[in-house]
PDB file of C-alpha atoms in Angstrom:
ATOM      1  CA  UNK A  30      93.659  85.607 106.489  1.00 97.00           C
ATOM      2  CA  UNK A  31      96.694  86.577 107.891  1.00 97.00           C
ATOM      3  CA  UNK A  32      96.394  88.499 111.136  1.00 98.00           C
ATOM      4  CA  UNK A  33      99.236  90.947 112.259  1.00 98.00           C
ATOM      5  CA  UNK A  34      98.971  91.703 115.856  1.00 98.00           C
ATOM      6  CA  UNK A  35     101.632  94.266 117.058  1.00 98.00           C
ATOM      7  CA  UNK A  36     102.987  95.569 120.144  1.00 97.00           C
ATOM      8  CA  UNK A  37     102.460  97.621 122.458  1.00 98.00           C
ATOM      9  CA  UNK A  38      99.553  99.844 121.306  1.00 98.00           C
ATOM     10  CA  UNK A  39     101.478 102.716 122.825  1.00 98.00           C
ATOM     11  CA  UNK A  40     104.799 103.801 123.262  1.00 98.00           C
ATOM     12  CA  UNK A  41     106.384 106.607 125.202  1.00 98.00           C
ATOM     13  CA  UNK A  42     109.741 107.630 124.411  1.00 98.00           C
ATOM     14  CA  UNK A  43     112.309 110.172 125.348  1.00 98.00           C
ATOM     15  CA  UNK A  44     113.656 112.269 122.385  1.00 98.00           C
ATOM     16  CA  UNK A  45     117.298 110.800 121.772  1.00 98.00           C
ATOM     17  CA  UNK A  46     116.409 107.238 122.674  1.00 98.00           C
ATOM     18  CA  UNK A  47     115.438 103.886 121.330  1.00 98.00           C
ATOM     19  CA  UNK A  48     112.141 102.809 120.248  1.00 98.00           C
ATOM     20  CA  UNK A  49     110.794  99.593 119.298  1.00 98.00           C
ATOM     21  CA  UNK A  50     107.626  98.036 117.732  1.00 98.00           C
ATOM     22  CA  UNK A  51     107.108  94.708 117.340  1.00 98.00           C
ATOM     23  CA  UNK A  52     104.578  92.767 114.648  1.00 98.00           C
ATOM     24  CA  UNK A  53     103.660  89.410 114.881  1.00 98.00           C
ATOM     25  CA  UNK A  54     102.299  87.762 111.941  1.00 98.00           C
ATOM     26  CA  UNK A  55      99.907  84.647 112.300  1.00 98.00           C
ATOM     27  CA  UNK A  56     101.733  82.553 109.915  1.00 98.00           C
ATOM     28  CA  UNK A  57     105.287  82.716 108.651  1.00 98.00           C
ATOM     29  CA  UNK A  58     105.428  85.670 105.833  1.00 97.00           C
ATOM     30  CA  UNK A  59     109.006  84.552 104.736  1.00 97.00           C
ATOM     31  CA  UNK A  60     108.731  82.855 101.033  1.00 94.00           C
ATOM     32  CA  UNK A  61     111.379  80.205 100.992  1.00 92.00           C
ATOM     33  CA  UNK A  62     112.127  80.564  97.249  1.00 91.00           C
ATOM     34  CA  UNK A  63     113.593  83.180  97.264  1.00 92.00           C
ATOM     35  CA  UNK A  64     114.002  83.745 100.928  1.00 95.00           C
ATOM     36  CA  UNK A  65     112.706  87.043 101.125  1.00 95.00           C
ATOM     37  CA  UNK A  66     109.987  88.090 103.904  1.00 97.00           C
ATOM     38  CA  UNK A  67     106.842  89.716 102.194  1.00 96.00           C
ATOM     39  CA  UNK A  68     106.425  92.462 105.178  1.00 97.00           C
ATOM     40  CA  UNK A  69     106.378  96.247 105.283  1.00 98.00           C
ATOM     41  CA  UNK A  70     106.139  99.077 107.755  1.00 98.00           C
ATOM     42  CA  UNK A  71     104.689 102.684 107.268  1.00 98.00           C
ATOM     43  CA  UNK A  72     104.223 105.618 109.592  1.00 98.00           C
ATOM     44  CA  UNK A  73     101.122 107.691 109.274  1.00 98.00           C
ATOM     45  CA  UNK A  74     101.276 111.226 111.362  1.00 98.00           C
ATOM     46  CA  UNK A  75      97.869 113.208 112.294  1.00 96.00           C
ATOM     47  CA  UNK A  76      95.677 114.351 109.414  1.00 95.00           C
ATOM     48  CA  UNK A  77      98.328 112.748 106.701  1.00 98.00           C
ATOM     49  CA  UNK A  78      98.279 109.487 104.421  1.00 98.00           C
ATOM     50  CA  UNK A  79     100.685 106.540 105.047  1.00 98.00           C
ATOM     51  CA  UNK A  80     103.566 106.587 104.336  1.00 98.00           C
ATOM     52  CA  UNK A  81     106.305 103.550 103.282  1.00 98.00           C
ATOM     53  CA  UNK A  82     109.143 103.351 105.524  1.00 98.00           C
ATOM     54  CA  UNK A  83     110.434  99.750 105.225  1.00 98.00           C
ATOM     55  CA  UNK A  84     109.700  96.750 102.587  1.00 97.00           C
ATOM     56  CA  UNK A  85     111.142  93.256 102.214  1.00 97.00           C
ATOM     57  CA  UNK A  86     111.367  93.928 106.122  1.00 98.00           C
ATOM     58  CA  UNK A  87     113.999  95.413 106.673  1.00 98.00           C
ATOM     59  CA  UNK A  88     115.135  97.247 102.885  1.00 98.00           C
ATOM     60  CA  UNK A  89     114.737 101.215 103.898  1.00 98.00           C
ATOM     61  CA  UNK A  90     112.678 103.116 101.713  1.00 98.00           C
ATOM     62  CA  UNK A  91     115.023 105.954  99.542  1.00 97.00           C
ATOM     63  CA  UNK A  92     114.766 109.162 102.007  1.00 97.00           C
ATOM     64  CA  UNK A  93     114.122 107.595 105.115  1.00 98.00           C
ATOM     65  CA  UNK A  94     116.643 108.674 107.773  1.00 98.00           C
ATOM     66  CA  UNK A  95     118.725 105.710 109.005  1.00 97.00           C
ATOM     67  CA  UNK A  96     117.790 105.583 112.293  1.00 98.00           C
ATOM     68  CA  UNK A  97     114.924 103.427 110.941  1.00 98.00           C
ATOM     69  CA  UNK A  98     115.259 100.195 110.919  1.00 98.00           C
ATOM     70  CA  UNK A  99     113.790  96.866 110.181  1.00 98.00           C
ATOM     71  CA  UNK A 100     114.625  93.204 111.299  1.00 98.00           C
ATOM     72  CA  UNK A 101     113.238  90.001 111.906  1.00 98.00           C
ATOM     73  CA  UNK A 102     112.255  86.802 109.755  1.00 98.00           C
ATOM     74  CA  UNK A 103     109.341  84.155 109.346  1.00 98.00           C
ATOM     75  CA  UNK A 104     106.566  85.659 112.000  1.00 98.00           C
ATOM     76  CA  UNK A 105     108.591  87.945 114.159  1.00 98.00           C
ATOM     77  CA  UNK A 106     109.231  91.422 112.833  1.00 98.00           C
ATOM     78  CA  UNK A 107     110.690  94.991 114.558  1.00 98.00           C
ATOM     79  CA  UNK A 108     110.805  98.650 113.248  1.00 98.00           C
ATOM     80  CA  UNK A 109     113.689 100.103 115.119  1.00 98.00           C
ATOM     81  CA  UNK A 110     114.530 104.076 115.553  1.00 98.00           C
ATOM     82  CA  UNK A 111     117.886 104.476 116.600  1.00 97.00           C
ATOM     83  CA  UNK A 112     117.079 108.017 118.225  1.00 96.00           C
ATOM     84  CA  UNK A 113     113.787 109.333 118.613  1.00 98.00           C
ATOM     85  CA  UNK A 114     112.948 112.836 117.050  1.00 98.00           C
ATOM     86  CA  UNK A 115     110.063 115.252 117.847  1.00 98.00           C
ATOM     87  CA  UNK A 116     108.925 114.301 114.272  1.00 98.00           C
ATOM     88  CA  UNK A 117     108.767 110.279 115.040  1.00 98.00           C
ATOM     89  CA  UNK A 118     105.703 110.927 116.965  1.00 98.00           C
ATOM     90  CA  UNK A 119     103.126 108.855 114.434  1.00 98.00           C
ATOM     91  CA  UNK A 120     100.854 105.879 114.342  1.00 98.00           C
ATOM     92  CA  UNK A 121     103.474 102.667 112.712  1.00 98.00           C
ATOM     93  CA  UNK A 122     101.718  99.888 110.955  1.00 98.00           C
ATOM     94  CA  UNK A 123     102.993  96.704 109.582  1.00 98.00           C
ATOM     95  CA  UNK A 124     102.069  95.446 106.587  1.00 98.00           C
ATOM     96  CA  UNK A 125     102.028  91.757 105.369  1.00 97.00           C
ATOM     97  CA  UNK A 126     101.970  91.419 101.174  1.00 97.00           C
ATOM     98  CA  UNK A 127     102.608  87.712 101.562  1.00 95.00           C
ATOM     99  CA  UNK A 128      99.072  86.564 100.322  1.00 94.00           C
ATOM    100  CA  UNK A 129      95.205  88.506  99.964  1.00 95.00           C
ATOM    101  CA  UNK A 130      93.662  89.534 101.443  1.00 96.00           C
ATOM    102  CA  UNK A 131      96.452  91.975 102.382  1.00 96.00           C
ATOM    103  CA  UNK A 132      96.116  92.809 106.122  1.00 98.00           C
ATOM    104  CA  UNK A 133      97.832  95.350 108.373  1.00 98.00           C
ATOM    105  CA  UNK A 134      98.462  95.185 112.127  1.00 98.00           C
ATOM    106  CA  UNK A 135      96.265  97.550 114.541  1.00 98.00           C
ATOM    107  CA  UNK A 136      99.016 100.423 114.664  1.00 98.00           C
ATOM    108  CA  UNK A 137     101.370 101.191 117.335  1.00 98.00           C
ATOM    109  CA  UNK A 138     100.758 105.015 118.607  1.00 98.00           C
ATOM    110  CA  UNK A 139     104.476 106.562 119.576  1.00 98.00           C
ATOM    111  CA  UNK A 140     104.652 109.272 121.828  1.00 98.00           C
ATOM    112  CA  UNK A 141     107.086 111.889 123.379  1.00 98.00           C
ATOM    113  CA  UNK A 142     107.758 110.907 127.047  1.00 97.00           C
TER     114      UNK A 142
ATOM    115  CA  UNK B  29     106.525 113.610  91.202  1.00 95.00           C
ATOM    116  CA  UNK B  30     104.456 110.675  91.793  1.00 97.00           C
ATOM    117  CA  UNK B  31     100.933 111.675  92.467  1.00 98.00           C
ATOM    118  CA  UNK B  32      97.161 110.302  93.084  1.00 98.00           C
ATOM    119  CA  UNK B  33      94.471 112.182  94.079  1.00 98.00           C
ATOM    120  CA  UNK B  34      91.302 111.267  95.034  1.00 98.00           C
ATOM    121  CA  UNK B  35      87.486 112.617  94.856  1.00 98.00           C
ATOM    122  CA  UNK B  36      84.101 111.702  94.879  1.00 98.00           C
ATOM    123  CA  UNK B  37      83.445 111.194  98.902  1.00 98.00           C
ATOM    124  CA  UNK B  38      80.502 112.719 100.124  1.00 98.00           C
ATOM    125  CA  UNK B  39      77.984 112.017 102.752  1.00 98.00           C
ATOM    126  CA  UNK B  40      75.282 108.879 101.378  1.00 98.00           C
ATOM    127  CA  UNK B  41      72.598 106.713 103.288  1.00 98.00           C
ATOM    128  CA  UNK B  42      72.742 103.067 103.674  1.00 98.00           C
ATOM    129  CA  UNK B  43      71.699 101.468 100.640  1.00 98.00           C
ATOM    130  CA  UNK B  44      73.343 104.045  98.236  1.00 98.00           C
ATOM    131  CA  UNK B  45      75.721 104.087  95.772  1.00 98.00           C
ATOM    132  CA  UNK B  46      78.911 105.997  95.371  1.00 98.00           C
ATOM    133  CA  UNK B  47      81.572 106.137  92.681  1.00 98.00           C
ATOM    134  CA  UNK B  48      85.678 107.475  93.756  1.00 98.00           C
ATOM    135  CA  UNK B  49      87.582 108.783  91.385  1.00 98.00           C
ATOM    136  CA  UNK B  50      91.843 108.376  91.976  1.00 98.00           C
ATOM    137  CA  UNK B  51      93.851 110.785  89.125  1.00 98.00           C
ATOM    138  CA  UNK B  52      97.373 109.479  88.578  1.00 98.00           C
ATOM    139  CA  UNK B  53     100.778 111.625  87.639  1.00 98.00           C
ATOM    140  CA  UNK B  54     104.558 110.993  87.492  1.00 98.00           C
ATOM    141  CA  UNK B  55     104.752 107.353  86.758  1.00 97.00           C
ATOM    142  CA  UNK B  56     103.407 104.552  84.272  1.00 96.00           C
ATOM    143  CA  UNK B  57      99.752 104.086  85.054  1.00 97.00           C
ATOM    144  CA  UNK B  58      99.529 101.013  83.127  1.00 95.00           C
ATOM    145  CA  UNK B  59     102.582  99.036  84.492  1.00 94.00           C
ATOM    146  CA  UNK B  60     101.249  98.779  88.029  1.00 96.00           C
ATOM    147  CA  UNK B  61      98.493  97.353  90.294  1.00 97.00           C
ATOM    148  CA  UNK B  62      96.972  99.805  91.961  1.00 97.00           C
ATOM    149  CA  UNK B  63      94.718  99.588  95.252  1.00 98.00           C
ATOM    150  CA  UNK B  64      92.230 100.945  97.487  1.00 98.00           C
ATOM    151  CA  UNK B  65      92.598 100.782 101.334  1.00 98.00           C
ATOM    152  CA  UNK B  66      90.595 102.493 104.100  1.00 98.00           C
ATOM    153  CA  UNK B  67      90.537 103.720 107.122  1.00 98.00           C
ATOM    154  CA  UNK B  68      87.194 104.112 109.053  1.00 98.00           C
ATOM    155  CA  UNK B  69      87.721 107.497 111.929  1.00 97.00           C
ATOM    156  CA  UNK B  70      90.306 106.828 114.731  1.00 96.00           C
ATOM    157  CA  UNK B  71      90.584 103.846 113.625  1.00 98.00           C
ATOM    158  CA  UNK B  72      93.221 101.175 111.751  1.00 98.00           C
ATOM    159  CA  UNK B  73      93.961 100.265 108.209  1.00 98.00           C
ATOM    160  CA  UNK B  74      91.642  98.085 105.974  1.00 98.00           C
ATOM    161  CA  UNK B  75      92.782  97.031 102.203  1.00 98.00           C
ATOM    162  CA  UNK B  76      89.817  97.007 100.138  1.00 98.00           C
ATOM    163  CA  UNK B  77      90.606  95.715  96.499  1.00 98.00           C
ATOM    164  CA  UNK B  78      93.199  95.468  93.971  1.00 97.00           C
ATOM    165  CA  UNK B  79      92.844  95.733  90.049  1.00 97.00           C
ATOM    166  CA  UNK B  80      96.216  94.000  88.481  1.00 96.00           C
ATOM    167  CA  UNK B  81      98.054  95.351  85.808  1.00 94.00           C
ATOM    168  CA  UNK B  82      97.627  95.123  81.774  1.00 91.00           C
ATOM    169  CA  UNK B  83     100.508  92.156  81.995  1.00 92.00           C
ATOM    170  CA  UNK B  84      97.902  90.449  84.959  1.00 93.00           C
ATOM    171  CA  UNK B  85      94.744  90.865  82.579  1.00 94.00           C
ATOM    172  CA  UNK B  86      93.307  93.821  84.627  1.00 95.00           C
ATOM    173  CA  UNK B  87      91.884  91.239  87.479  1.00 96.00           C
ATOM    174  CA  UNK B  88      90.785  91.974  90.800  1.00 97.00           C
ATOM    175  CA  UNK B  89      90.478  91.123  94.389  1.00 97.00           C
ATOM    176  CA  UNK B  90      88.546  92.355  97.037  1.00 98.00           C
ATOM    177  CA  UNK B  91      88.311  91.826 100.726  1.00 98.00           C
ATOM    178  CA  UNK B  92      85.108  90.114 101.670  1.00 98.00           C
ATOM    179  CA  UNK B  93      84.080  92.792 103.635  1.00 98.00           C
ATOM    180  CA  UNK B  94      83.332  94.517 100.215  1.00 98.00           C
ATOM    181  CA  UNK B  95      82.763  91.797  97.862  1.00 98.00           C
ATOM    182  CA  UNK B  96      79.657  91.277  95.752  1.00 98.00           C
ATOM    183  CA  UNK B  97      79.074  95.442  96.758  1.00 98.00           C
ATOM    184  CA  UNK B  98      82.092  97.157  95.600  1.00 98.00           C
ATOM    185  CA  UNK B  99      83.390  97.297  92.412  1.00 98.00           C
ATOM    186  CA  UNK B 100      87.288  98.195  91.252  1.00 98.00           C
ATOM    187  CA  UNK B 101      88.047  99.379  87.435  1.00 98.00           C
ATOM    188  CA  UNK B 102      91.178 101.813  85.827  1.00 98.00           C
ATOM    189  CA  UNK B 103      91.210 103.230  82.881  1.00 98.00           C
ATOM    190  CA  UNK B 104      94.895 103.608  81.575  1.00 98.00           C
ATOM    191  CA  UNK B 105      94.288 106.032  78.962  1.00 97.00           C
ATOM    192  CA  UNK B 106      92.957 108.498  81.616  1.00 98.00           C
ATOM    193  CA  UNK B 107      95.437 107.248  83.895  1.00 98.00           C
ATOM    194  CA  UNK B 108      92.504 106.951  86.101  1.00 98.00           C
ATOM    195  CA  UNK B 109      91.273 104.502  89.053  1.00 98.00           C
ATOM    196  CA  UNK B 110      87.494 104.407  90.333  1.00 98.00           C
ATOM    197  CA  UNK B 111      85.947 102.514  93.041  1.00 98.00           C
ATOM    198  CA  UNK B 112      81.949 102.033  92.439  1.00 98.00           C
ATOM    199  CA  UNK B 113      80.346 101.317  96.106  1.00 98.00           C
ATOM    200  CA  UNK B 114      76.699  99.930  96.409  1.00 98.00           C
ATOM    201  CA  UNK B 115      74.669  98.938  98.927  1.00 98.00           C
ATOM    202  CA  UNK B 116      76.403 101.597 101.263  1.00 98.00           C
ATOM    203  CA  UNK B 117      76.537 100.343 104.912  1.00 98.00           C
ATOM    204  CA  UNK B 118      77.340 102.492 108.166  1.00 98.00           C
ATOM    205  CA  UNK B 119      80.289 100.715 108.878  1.00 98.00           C
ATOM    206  CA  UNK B 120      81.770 101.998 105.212  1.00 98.00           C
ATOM    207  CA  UNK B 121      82.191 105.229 106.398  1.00 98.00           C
ATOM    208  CA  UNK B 122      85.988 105.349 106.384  1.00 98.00           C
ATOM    209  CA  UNK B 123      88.551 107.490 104.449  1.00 98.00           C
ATOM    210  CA  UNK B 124      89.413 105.818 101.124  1.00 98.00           C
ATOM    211  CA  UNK B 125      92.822 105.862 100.426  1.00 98.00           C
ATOM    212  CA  UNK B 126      94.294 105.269  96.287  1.00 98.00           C
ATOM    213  CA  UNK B 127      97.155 103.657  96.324  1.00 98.00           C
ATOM    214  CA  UNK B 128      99.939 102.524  93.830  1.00 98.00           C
ATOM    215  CA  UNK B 129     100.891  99.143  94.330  1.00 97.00           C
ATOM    216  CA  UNK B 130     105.033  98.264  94.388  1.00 95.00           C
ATOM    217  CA  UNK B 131     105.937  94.712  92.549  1.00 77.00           C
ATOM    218  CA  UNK B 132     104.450  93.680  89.291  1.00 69.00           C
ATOM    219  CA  UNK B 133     103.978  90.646  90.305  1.00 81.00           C
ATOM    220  CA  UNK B 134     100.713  88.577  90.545  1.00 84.00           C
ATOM    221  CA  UNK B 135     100.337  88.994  94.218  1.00 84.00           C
ATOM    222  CA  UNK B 136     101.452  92.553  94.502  1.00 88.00           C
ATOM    223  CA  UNK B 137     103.757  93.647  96.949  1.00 94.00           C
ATOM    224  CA  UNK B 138     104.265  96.877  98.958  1.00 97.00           C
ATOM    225  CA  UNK B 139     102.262 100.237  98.927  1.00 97.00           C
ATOM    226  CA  UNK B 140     103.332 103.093  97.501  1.00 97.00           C
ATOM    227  CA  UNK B 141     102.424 106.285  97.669  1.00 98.00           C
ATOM    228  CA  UNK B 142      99.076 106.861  99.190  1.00 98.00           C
ATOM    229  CA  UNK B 143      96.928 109.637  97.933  1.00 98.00           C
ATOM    230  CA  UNK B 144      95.133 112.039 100.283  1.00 98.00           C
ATOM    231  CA  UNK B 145      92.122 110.111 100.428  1.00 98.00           C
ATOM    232  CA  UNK B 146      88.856 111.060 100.322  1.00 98.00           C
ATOM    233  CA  UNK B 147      85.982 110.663 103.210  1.00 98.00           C
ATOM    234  CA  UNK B 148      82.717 108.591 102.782  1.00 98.00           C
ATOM    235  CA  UNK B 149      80.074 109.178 105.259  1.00 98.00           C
ATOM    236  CA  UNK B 150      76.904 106.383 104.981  1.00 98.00           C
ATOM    237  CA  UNK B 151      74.376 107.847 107.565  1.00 98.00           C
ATOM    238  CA  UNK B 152      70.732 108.690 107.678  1.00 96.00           C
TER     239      UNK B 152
END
């Protein structure tokens, strides 16, 4: 299996600033053929479902504000927001759809500071 | 508006069987994979099982954490996914999450939407 391991666990951020999660995966997650990376991120607020913020690591889902954003390539992966809002405070999980099983990293928990 | 609800979660004992229910709207049933993921309290996600598409012969593929116990089927005339659990352990309890599948092809791709979910409690 493919194990996603991301950091930190928590993040405290002042509204207006830059946040940044990072995902490791345990084996590259880029398929060479047709050089696209098979990760995705969500962000899941309290009492609330998933939801799909980023796929193909860094394509932005159709309503997400652009101050989300994703980067990286192979096994080293970031969800960027440009300016943190009150309503950025969530739990963000990456995703790799690479190969089953499909596995998720342990969440990142973001915070006002 | 793309939609999937779930029901059927209850509270079971170990060794029990359950059956979840996921009712799909506002998109084509039949042309995706659709999956089940959970999420046990205060705790991370888990991916459960997928059951492929008409064009992928309706096969499926379960974590092993659920394998042999759990059992995924759709019915695309009721534009309907189910989940039948048996042999209920403790560490099932979770919230079970329907999901539509993004990519149509044989290994799937992203997630989206979730449904609600639905809680499963296995206690005695």
């Amino acid at each position: 299996d493919i194990v996603m391991t991301q950091s930190p666990e928590l993040l405290a951020v002042s509204l207006g600033e830059r946040a940044t999660i990072n995902c490791k995966s345990s084996q590259s997650v880029l398929y060479n053929f047709n050089n696209k990376n098979y990760l995705a991120w969500y962000q899941q607020k309290p009492g609330q479902p998933p939801k799909l913020l980023i796929y193909w690591a860094s394509t932005r889902e159709s309503g997400v504000p652009d101050r989300f954003s994703g980067s990286g390539s192979g096994t080293d992966f970031t969800l960027s927001i440009s300016s943190l809002q009150a309503e950025d405070v969530a739990v963000y999980y990456c995703q790799q759809y690479y190969n089953l099983p499909v596995t998720f990293g342990q969440g990142t928990k973001l915070e006002i500071k | 508006e793309v939609q999937l609800v779930e029901s059927g979660g209850g509270l079971v004992q170990p060794g029990e069987s359950l059956r979840l229910s996921c009712a799909a709207s506002g998109f084509t049933f039949s042309a995706h994979h659709m999956d089940w993921i959970r999420q046990a309290p205060g705790k991370g996600l888990e991916w459960v099982g997928r059951t492929r598409n008409i064009a992928h012969n309706y096969t499926t593929d379960y974590a092993a954490s659920v394998k042999g116990r759990f059992t995924i089927s759709r019915d695309d005339s009721k534009n309907s996914l189910y989940l039948e659990m048996n042999s209920l352990k403790t560490e099932d309890t979770a919230v079970y999450y329907c999901a539509r599948n993004v990519g149509g092809s044989y290994w799937g791709g992203w997630i989206d939407p979730w449904g609600l979910g639905t809680l499963v409690t296995v206690s005695s």
